[in-house]
């Protein structure tokens, strides 16, 4: 009986593909070897391999700590653990400039297939097949290792839905439904494909500057080891580590809607690159996220757009014709959501574009076919905060496993980091991470509109969605 899971793979997949609100799966991964992937184990497996950590300040500012406002260090997990424990050896190591009480460190978005490329056997420690996705393992997953206070700025993912396994420590997730987009003041600066950021610091909102944020409805949950969070498509999320060390593993699940989303992202990239590249070179605005390699040319961006449109219609035609089998390249299934942060290649047939021409696993469950959501001890709703607590800030309320059981209503593959370009890399002890104090938007004393103000309106998700529909209609004609 110990091996019996509360949901069959078929039922789990039905829930993942149909549920339009966040929920926590419990008792589904007790036999996963990945549950032993704590930092000490990973340190031994990596055996001195250096990885990149993003460094941020623990002090709460009114401005989100975007990746462009952080510093970066290369360090081993052993050095990270020594620093997080306050060992004297850190005085001369890569973290020597950063006092643990004042800074956090985050090895985020680590592509497991790249990190463990010489230890492929560890991929099988992650068994997404239990959720109805046979063949999906660590190869299609990303790893996140952080210290207390490490956080991901509030954003939504353009592609797929998200399954997140908590392995070590706890993380607090602040989630907002897609309908709250206008309350979260979306921006594409810093720009990276697949991520739409919020200009609001969820942990310390500036309600004078962003008054509509008070109308947003936060769904807050504390994810504990052994639990898996489902983040549905286009749900906003701000994530913070609340224990000394945290380890998480996630995988993005491709959806049919990703085909249109790729058209929208291609339009956005074309506009952002064209307009920002036209600015005066003396402008110090660091508008590309460090995860983006470069500002691609207009010709290349237009090629991506045309290929995305072609892939969209190819998918539409295939869907009408009947189901198409999952694509394979060298025997491996290619997923659309897994391309969230893949480096684009330039050439006769860029890799990113080539992948767009292949079909992914499109087996979804229509909403009307989903008869009953089996909420209970094994599938826990992430409930919205009450209106009263929501206005107090996102930290006010959290829902953990015990609270939810009692009914308390208090409550990308990722980017290839080998392709990461260090636009903001500071190992200077005189100015670590403190140089992240400027916001690209004009302050209250300025009256002139900036390029970023124009872009916030021009590439607003609602505007881009409309442009994509008009463009697809024009292409259809």
Coordinates of C-alpha atoms in Angstrom, one line a residue:
X1 CA 0.0 0.0 0.0
X2 CA 3.0 2.3 0.5
X3 CA 3.6 2.5 -3.2
X4 CA 0.0 3.5 -4.0
X5 CA -0.3 7.2 -4.9
X6 CA -3.5 9.2 -4.4
X7 CA -3.8 9.9 -8.1
X8 CA -3.0 7.8 -11.2
X9 CA -0.8 9.4 -13.8
X10 CA -3.9 9.8 -16.0
X11 CA -5.9 11.6 -13.3
X12 CA -2.9 13.7 -12.3
X13 CA -2.4 14.9 -15.9
X14 CA -6.2 15.6 -16.2
X15 CA -5.9 17.9 -13.1
X16 CA -2.7 19.6 -14.4
X17 CA -4.1 20.3 -17.8
X18 CA -7.6 21.4 -16.7
X19 CA -7.2 23.2 -13.3
X20 CA -7.2 26.9 -13.7
X21 CA -6.2 27.8 -10.2
X22 CA -3.1 27.0 -8.2
X23 CA -3.1 23.8 -6.1
X24 CA -0.6 21.7 -4.1
X25 CA -0.2 18.0 -4.7
X26 CA 0.7 16.0 -1.6
X27 CA 1.9 12.4 -1.2
X28 CA 2.8 12.0 -4.9
X29 CA 6.6 11.9 -4.8
X30 CA 7.5 9.9 -1.6
X31 CA 9.5 7.4 -3.8
X32 CA 11.3 10.0 -5.9
X33 CA 15.1 9.8 -5.4
X34 CA 15.1 13.6 -6.1
X35 CA 13.7 14.1 -2.6
X36 CA 17.3 13.5 -1.4
X37 CA 18.6 16.3 -3.5
X38 CA 19.5 18.6 -0.6
X39 CA 22.5 20.9 -0.9
X40 CA 24.9 18.5 0.8
X41 CA 24.0 15.7 -1.6
X42 CA 24.2 18.1 -4.6
X43 CA 27.5 19.4 -3.5
X44 CA 28.9 15.9 -3.5
X45 CA 27.5 15.1 -6.9
X46 CA 28.8 18.3 -8.4
X47 CA 32.2 17.6 -6.9
X48 CA 33.5 21.2 -6.8
X49 CA 31.9 22.4 -10.0
X50 CA 31.3 26.1 -9.9
X51 CA 27.9 27.5 -10.6
X52 CA 26.6 31.1 -10.8
X53 CA 24.8 32.7 -7.9
X54 CA 22.7 35.9 -8.1
X55 CA 23.3 38.2 -5.2
X56 CA 20.6 40.6 -3.8
X57 CA 20.0 42.7 -0.7
X58 CA 17.7 41.5 2.1
X59 CA 16.6 45.1 2.7
X60 CA 13.1 45.8 1.3
X61 CA 13.1 48.5 -1.4
X62 CA 10.0 49.8 -3.2
X63 CA 11.5 48.7 -6.5
X64 CA 11.8 45.0 -7.4
X65 CA 15.3 43.5 -7.4
X66 CA 15.3 42.5 -11.1
X67 CA 18.2 40.4 -12.3
X68 CA 19.7 43.6 -13.9
X69 CA 20.0 45.1 -10.5
X70 CA 21.9 42.2 -8.9
X71 CA 25.5 41.1 -8.7
X72 CA 26.8 37.7 -9.6
X73 CA 29.5 35.3 -8.3
X74 CA 30.8 31.9 -9.4
X75 CA 31.1 29.5 -6.5
X76 CA 30.8 25.8 -5.5
X77 CA 27.9 24.6 -3.5
X78 CA 30.4 23.8 -0.7
X79 CA 31.3 27.5 -0.6
X80 CA 27.7 28.5 -0.7
X81 CA 26.9 26.2 2.3
X82 CA 29.9 27.5 4.3
X83 CA 28.7 31.1 3.6
X84 CA 25.1 30.4 4.6
X85 CA 26.4 28.8 7.9
X86 CA 28.7 31.7 8.7
X87 CA 31.9 29.7 8.5
X88 CA 35.1 31.8 8.8
X89 CA 36.5 30.3 5.6
X90 CA 34.1 32.5 3.7
X91 CA 36.2 35.6 4.6
X92 CA 38.4 34.8 1.6
X93 CA 36.0 33.0 -0.7
X94 CA 33.7 34.2 -3.5
X95 CA 31.1 35.4 -1.0
X96 CA 33.6 37.4 1.0
X97 CA 32.1 40.7 -0.1
X98 CA 28.6 39.8 1.0
X99 CA 27.6 39.6 4.6
X100 CA 25.1 36.8 5.1
X101 CA 22.9 39.0 7.3
X102 CA 22.6 41.6 4.6
X103 CA 22.5 39.6 1.4
X104 CA 20.9 36.6 -0.2
X105 CA 22.3 34.3 -2.9
X106 CA 20.3 32.4 -5.5
X107 CA 21.5 29.8 -8.0
X108 CA 18.3 30.0 -10.0
X109 CA 17.1 28.6 -13.3
X110 CA 19.9 26.0 -13.5
X111 CA 19.2 23.7 -16.5
X112 CA 19.6 20.2 -15.0
X113 CA 20.6 18.6 -18.4
X114 CA 23.5 21.1 -18.6
X115 CA 24.4 21.0 -14.9
X116 CA 24.7 17.2 -14.8
X117 CA 25.6 16.6 -18.5
X118 CA 28.3 14.1 -17.4
X119 CA 26.0 12.4 -14.9
X120 CA 22.9 11.6 -17.0
X121 CA 21.8 8.9 -14.6
X122 CA 20.6 11.5 -12.1
X123 CA 17.9 12.6 -14.6
X124 CA 15.8 9.6 -13.6
X125 CA 15.6 10.8 -10.0
X126 CA 12.8 13.1 -11.2
X127 CA 9.7 11.2 -12.4
X128 CA 7.2 13.5 -14.0
X129 CA 5.7 10.3 -15.5
X130 CA 3.8 10.0 -12.2
X131 CA 1.9 13.1 -13.4
X132 CA 1.1 11.6 -16.8
X133 CA 4.1 12.8 -18.7
X134 CA 6.0 9.7 -19.7
X135 CA 9.6 10.3 -20.7
X136 CA 9.8 13.6 -18.8
X137 CA 12.6 13.6 -16.2
X138 CA 15.4 15.8 -14.9
X139 CA 16.4 16.4 -18.5
X140 CA 13.4 18.6 -18.9
X141 CA 13.7 20.3 -15.5
X142 CA 15.5 23.2 -13.8
X143 CA 17.1 23.5 -10.4
X144 CA 16.8 26.4 -7.9
X145 CA 19.1 26.7 -4.9
X146 CA 18.8 29.8 -2.6
X147 CA 19.5 31.2 0.8
X148 CA 17.0 32.9 3.1
X149 CA 15.5 35.9 1.4
X150 CA 16.4 34.8 -2.1
X151 CA 13.5 35.7 -4.4
X152 CA 12.2 35.9 -7.9
X153 CA 10.5 39.2 -8.9
X154 CA 6.8 38.9 -9.6
X155 CA 6.2 37.8 -13.2
X156 CA 4.2 35.6 -15.4
X157 CA 5.5 32.9 -17.8
X158 CA 4.3 33.3 -21.4
X159 CA 4.5 29.6 -22.1
X160 CA 3.0 26.5 -20.5
X161 CA 2.0 25.8 -16.9
X162 CA 4.4 24.9 -14.2
X163 CA 5.0 22.0 -11.8
X164 CA 7.3 22.8 -8.9
X165 CA 8.7 20.2 -6.4
X166 CA 10.0 21.5 -3.1
X167 CA 13.0 19.5 -2.0
X168 CA 14.7 21.3 0.9
X169 CA 13.5 24.2 3.1
X170 CA 10.3 26.2 2.4
X171 CA 9.3 28.8 -0.1
X172 CA 6.5 31.2 0.1
X173 CA 4.6 31.7 -3.2
X174 CA 2.5 34.8 -3.8
X175 CA 0.2 34.1 -6.8
X176 CA -2.2 36.4 -8.7
X177 CA -4.7 35.3 -11.3
X178 CA -4.4 36.4 -15.0
X179 CA -7.3 38.8 -14.5
X180 CA -5.2 40.9 -12.2
X181 CA -2.7 41.7 -14.9
X182 CA -3.6 45.4 -15.1
X183 CA -3.3 45.7 -11.3
X184 CA 0.3 44.4 -11.4
X185 CA 1.6 47.1 -13.9
X186 CA 3.2 44.7 -16.4
X187 CA 6.5 45.7 -18.1
X188 CA 8.9 44.1 -20.6
X189 CA 11.9 45.9 -19.2
X190 CA 14.1 44.2 -18.3
X191 CA 13.4 42.2 -21.4
X192 CA 13.6 38.4 -21.6
X193 CA 11.7 36.1 -23.8
X194 CA 8.9 34.3 -22.0
X195 CA 8.7 36.5 -18.9
X196 CA 6.4 39.5 -18.3
X197 CA 7.5 41.3 -15.1
X198 CA 5.5 43.4 -12.6
X199 CA 6.8 46.8 -11.7
X200 CA 5.4 46.3 -8.2
X201 CA 7.6 45.0 -5.4
X202 CA 5.1 42.5 -4.0
X203 CA 6.9 42.2 -0.7
X204 CA 6.9 46.0 -0.2
X205 CA 4.4 47.6 -2.6
X206 CA 4.5 51.3 -3.4
X207 CA 0.8 52.0 -3.4
X208 CA 1.3 55.7 -4.1
X209 CA 3.0 54.9 -7.4
X210 CA 0.9 51.7 -8.1
X211 CA -2.5 52.4 -6.5
X212 CA -4.3 49.7 -8.5
X213 CA -2.2 47.0 -6.8
X214 CA -4.6 47.2 -3.8
X215 CA -7.2 45.6 -6.1
X216 CA -5.1 42.5 -6.8
X217 CA -6.0 39.2 -5.1
X218 CA -3.1 37.4 -3.7
X219 CA -3.2 33.6 -3.3
X220 CA -0.4 32.8 -0.8
X221 CA 1.0 29.4 0.1
X222 CA 4.1 28.1 1.8
X223 CA 5.5 25.1 -0.1
X224 CA 7.2 22.4 2.0
X225 CA 9.5 19.6 1.1
X226 CA 7.7 16.7 -0.7
X227 CA 4.9 19.0 -2.0
X228 CA 4.4 19.9 -5.7
X229 CA 2.8 23.2 -6.7
X230 CA 0.8 23.6 -9.9
X231 CA 1.1 27.1 -11.3
X232 CA -1.6 27.4 -14.0
X233 CA -0.9 29.2 -17.3
X234 CA -0.4 33.0 -17.0
X235 CA -0.7 33.1 -13.2
X236 CA 1.6 35.8 -11.8
X237 CA 4.0 34.7 -9.0
X238 CA 6.5 36.1 -6.6
X239 CA 8.6 33.5 -4.8
X240 CA 10.8 33.9 -1.8
X241 CA 12.9 31.5 0.3
X242 CA 12.0 31.6 3.9
X243 CA 14.5 29.0 5.3
X244 CA 18.3 29.2 5.5
X245 CA 18.7 27.0 2.4
X246 CA 16.1 26.0 -0.1
X247 CA 16.2 23.6 -3.1
X248 CA 13.4 23.3 -5.7
X249 CA 12.9 21.5 -9.0
X250 CA 10.5 22.5 -11.7
X251 CA 9.3 21.6 -15.2
X252 CA 7.1 23.6 -17.6
X253 CA 4.3 21.7 -19.2
X254 CA 3.6 22.6 -22.8
X255 CA 0.1 23.7 -23.8
X256 CA -1.7 24.2 -27.1
X257 CA -1.9 27.9 -26.3
X258 CA 1.9 28.2 -26.5
X259 CA 1.7 28.3 -30.3
X260 CA -0.1 31.7 -30.3
X261 CA 2.1 32.8 -27.3
X262 CA 5.2 32.3 -29.4
X263 CA 3.8 34.6 -32.0
X264 CA 3.1 37.2 -29.3
X265 CA 6.6 36.8 -28.0
X266 CA 8.1 37.2 -31.4
X267 CA 6.1 40.4 -31.9
X268 CA 7.2 41.7 -28.5
X269 CA 10.9 40.9 -29.2
X270 CA 10.8 42.7 -32.6
X271 CA 9.3 45.8 -31.1
X272 CA 11.5 46.0 -27.9
X273 CA 14.7 45.3 -29.8
X274 CA 13.9 47.8 -32.5
X275 CA 12.9 50.7 -30.2
X276 CA 15.6 50.1 -27.5
X277 CA 18.3 49.7 -30.0
X278 CA 17.3 53.1 -31.5
X279 CA 18.1 54.9 -28.3
X280 CA 21.2 57.0 -27.8
X281 CA 24.1 54.6 -27.0
X282 CA 25.0 56.8 -24.1
X283 CA 21.8 55.7 -22.3
X284 CA 22.9 53.7 -19.3
X285 CA 19.6 51.8 -19.1
X286 CA 20.4 48.0 -18.8
X287 CA 17.3 46.8 -20.6
X288 CA 18.3 43.2 -21.5
X289 CA 18.0 40.7 -18.7
X290 CA 21.3 38.9 -18.1
X291 CA 19.6 35.7 -19.3
X292 CA 19.3 37.2 -22.8
X293 CA 22.4 36.9 -24.9
X294 CA 22.0 39.9 -27.1
X295 CA 19.7 42.3 -28.8
X296 CA 19.0 40.4 -32.1
X297 CA 18.7 42.3 -35.4
X298 CA 15.4 43.3 -37.0
X299 CA 15.9 40.8 -39.8
X300 CA 16.5 38.0 -37.4
X301 CA 13.5 38.9 -35.3
X302 CA 11.3 39.1 -38.4
X303 CA 12.5 35.7 -39.3
X304 CA 11.5 34.4 -35.9
X305 CA 8.1 36.0 -36.2
X306 CA 7.5 34.4 -39.6
X307 CA 8.5 31.0 -38.4
X308 CA 6.3 31.3 -35.3
X309 CA 3.3 32.2 -37.5
X310 CA 4.0 29.3 -39.8
X311 CA 4.3 26.9 -36.8
X312 CA 1.0 28.3 -35.5
X313 CA -0.9 27.5 -38.7
X314 CA 0.9 24.1 -39.0
X315 CA -0.4 23.2 -35.6
X316 CA -3.9 24.4 -36.4
X317 CA -3.9 22.3 -39.6
X318 CA -2.6 19.3 -37.7
X319 CA -5.2 19.7 -35.0
X320 CA -8.0 19.7 -37.5
X321 CA -6.6 16.7 -39.4
X322 CA -6.4 14.7 -36.1
X323 CA -3.9 14.2 -33.4
X324 CA -0.2 14.3 -34.3
X325 CA 2.4 12.2 -32.5
X326 CA 4.9 13.8 -30.1
X327 CA 7.9 15.1 -32.0
X328 CA 11.3 13.6 -31.6
X329 CA 14.8 14.7 -32.3
X330 CA 17.4 12.0 -31.8
X331 CA 14.8 10.0 -29.9
X332 CA 14.0 12.8 -27.4
X333 CA 10.7 14.5 -27.2
X334 CA 10.8 18.3 -28.0
X335 CA 8.5 20.4 -25.8
X336 CA 7.3 23.9 -26.5
X337 CA 7.4 25.1 -22.9
X338 CA 10.9 23.7 -22.5
X339 CA 12.1 26.4 -24.8
X340 CA 11.4 29.2 -22.4
X341 CA 14.9 30.5 -22.2
X342 CA 16.8 28.7 -24.9
X343 CA 19.6 30.7 -26.5
X344 CA 18.6 31.6 -30.1
X345 CA 21.1 30.5 -32.8
X346 CA 21.7 32.6 -35.9
X347 CA 22.1 30.8 -39.2
X348 CA 20.2 29.4 -42.2
X349 CA 17.8 27.7 -39.8
X350 CA 18.2 29.0 -36.3
X351 CA 17.8 26.3 -33.6
X352 CA 15.1 28.1 -31.8
X353 CA 13.2 28.5 -35.1
X354 CA 13.8 24.9 -36.2
X355 CA 12.2 23.7 -33.0
X356 CA 9.2 25.8 -33.6
X357 CA 8.4 23.7 -36.7
X358 CA 8.0 20.6 -34.6
X359 CA 4.8 19.6 -32.9
X360 CA 4.7 19.0 -29.1
X361 CA 2.5 16.9 -27.0
X362 CA -0.9 18.5 -27.4
X363 CA -3.0 16.1 -25.5
X364 CA -5.2 18.4 -23.3
X365 CA -8.4 17.9 -21.5
X366 CA -11.3 20.2 -22.4
X367 CA -12.8 22.1 -19.4
X368 CA -16.2 20.6 -20.0
X369 CA -14.7 17.1 -19.8
X370 CA -13.3 17.8 -16.4
X371 CA -16.2 16.7 -14.2
X372 CA -14.9 17.1 -10.6
X373 CA -11.8 18.6 -9.0
X374 CA -10.8 16.2 -6.2
X375 CA -9.7 18.7 -3.6
X376 CA -8.8 17.2 -0.2
X377 CA -5.7 16.1 1.8
X378 CA -3.9 15.1 -1.5
X379 CA -4.8 18.1 -3.6
X380 CA -5.0 21.4 -1.7
X381 CA -6.4 24.6 -3.0
X382 CA -4.3 27.7 -2.8
X383 CA -6.9 30.1 -1.5
X384 CA -7.1 33.8 -2.0
X385 CA -6.4 36.1 0.9
X386 CA -9.2 38.0 2.4
X387 CA -9.8 41.5 1.1
X388 CA -8.7 42.9 4.5
X389 CA -5.3 41.2 4.6
X390 CA -4.6 41.6 0.9
X391 CA -4.4 45.4 1.4
X392 CA -1.8 45.0 4.1
X393 CA 0.8 43.6 1.7
X394 CA 1.7 40.1 0.5
X395 CA 3.6 39.1 3.6
X396 CA 0.6 39.3 5.9
X397 CA -0.9 35.9 5.3
X398 CA 0.4 32.4 4.2
X399 CA -1.3 29.1 3.8
X400 CA 0.7 26.0 4.7
X401 CA -0.2 22.4 4.6
X402 CA -1.9 22.3 8.0
X403 CA -3.8 25.6 7.5
X404 CA -5.3 24.3 4.3
X405 CA -6.2 21.0 5.6
X406 CA -8.2 22.8 8.3
X407 CA -9.9 24.9 5.7
X408 CA -8.2 28.1 6.8
X409 CA -8.8 30.8 4.1
X410 CA -5.7 32.7 5.3
X411 CA -4.3 31.7 2.9
X412 CA 11.5 27.3 -18.5
X413 CA 13.5 23.5 -19.9
X414 CA 14.7 26.7 -18.3
X415 CA 17.1 29.2 -19.8
X416 CA 20.5 27.7 -20.7
X417 CA 22.7 29.4 -18.2
X418 CA 25.7 28.5 -20.4
X419 CA 24.3 31.1 -22.7
X420 CA 24.0 33.7 -20.0
X421 CA 25.6 37.1 -20.7
X422 CA 26.8 38.9 -17.7
X423 CA 25.6 42.4 -18.3
X424 CA 25.7 43.3 -14.6
X425 CA 28.6 41.4 -13.0
X426 CA 30.2 43.0 -10.0
X427 CA 32.8 41.3 -7.8
X428 CA 34.0 44.7 -6.5
X429 CA 33.8 44.7 -2.7
X430 CA 33.3 48.5 -2.8
X431 CA 30.1 48.3 -4.8
X432 CA 28.5 44.8 -4.4
X433 CA 24.8 44.7 -5.3
X434 CA 24.4 48.3 -4.0
X435 CA 24.6 49.6 -7.5
X436 CA 21.1 48.3 -8.1
X437 CA 19.2 51.4 -7.1
X438 CA 17.9 52.9 -10.2
X439 CA 14.5 52.4 -11.9
X440 CA 14.2 52.8 -15.6
X441 CA 10.9 54.5 -15.3
X442 CA 10.7 58.3 -14.8
X443 CA 10.2 59.4 -11.2
X444 CA 7.5 61.7 -10.0
X445 CA 9.6 64.8 -10.6
X446 CA 9.9 64.1 -14.3
X447 CA 7.3 65.0 -16.8
X448 CA 8.8 63.7 -20.0
X449 CA 7.8 60.3 -21.1
X450 CA 10.6 57.8 -21.5
X451 CA 11.2 55.1 -24.1
X452 CA 10.3 52.5 -21.4
X453 CA 7.0 54.4 -20.7
X454 CA 6.2 54.0 -24.4
X455 CA 7.1 50.3 -24.4
X456 CA 5.0 49.6 -21.3
X457 CA 2.0 50.7 -23.3
X458 CA 3.0 49.4 -26.7
X459 CA 4.0 45.9 -25.7
X460 CA 1.3 45.6 -22.9
X461 CA 0.1 42.0 -23.0
X462 CA -3.4 43.0 -24.0
X463 CA -2.1 45.1 -26.9
X464 CA 0.3 42.4 -28.1
X465 CA -2.5 39.8 -28.0
X466 CA -4.7 42.0 -30.2
X467 CA -1.7 42.6 -32.6
X468 CA -1.1 38.9 -32.8
X469 CA -4.8 38.2 -33.7
X470 CA -4.7 40.9 -36.4
X471 CA -1.5 39.6 -37.8
X472 CA -2.7 36.0 -37.8
X473 CA -5.9 37.1 -39.5
X474 CA -3.9 39.0 -42.1
X475 CA -1.7 35.9 -42.7
X476 CA -4.8 33.6 -43.0
X477 CA -6.2 35.9 -45.8

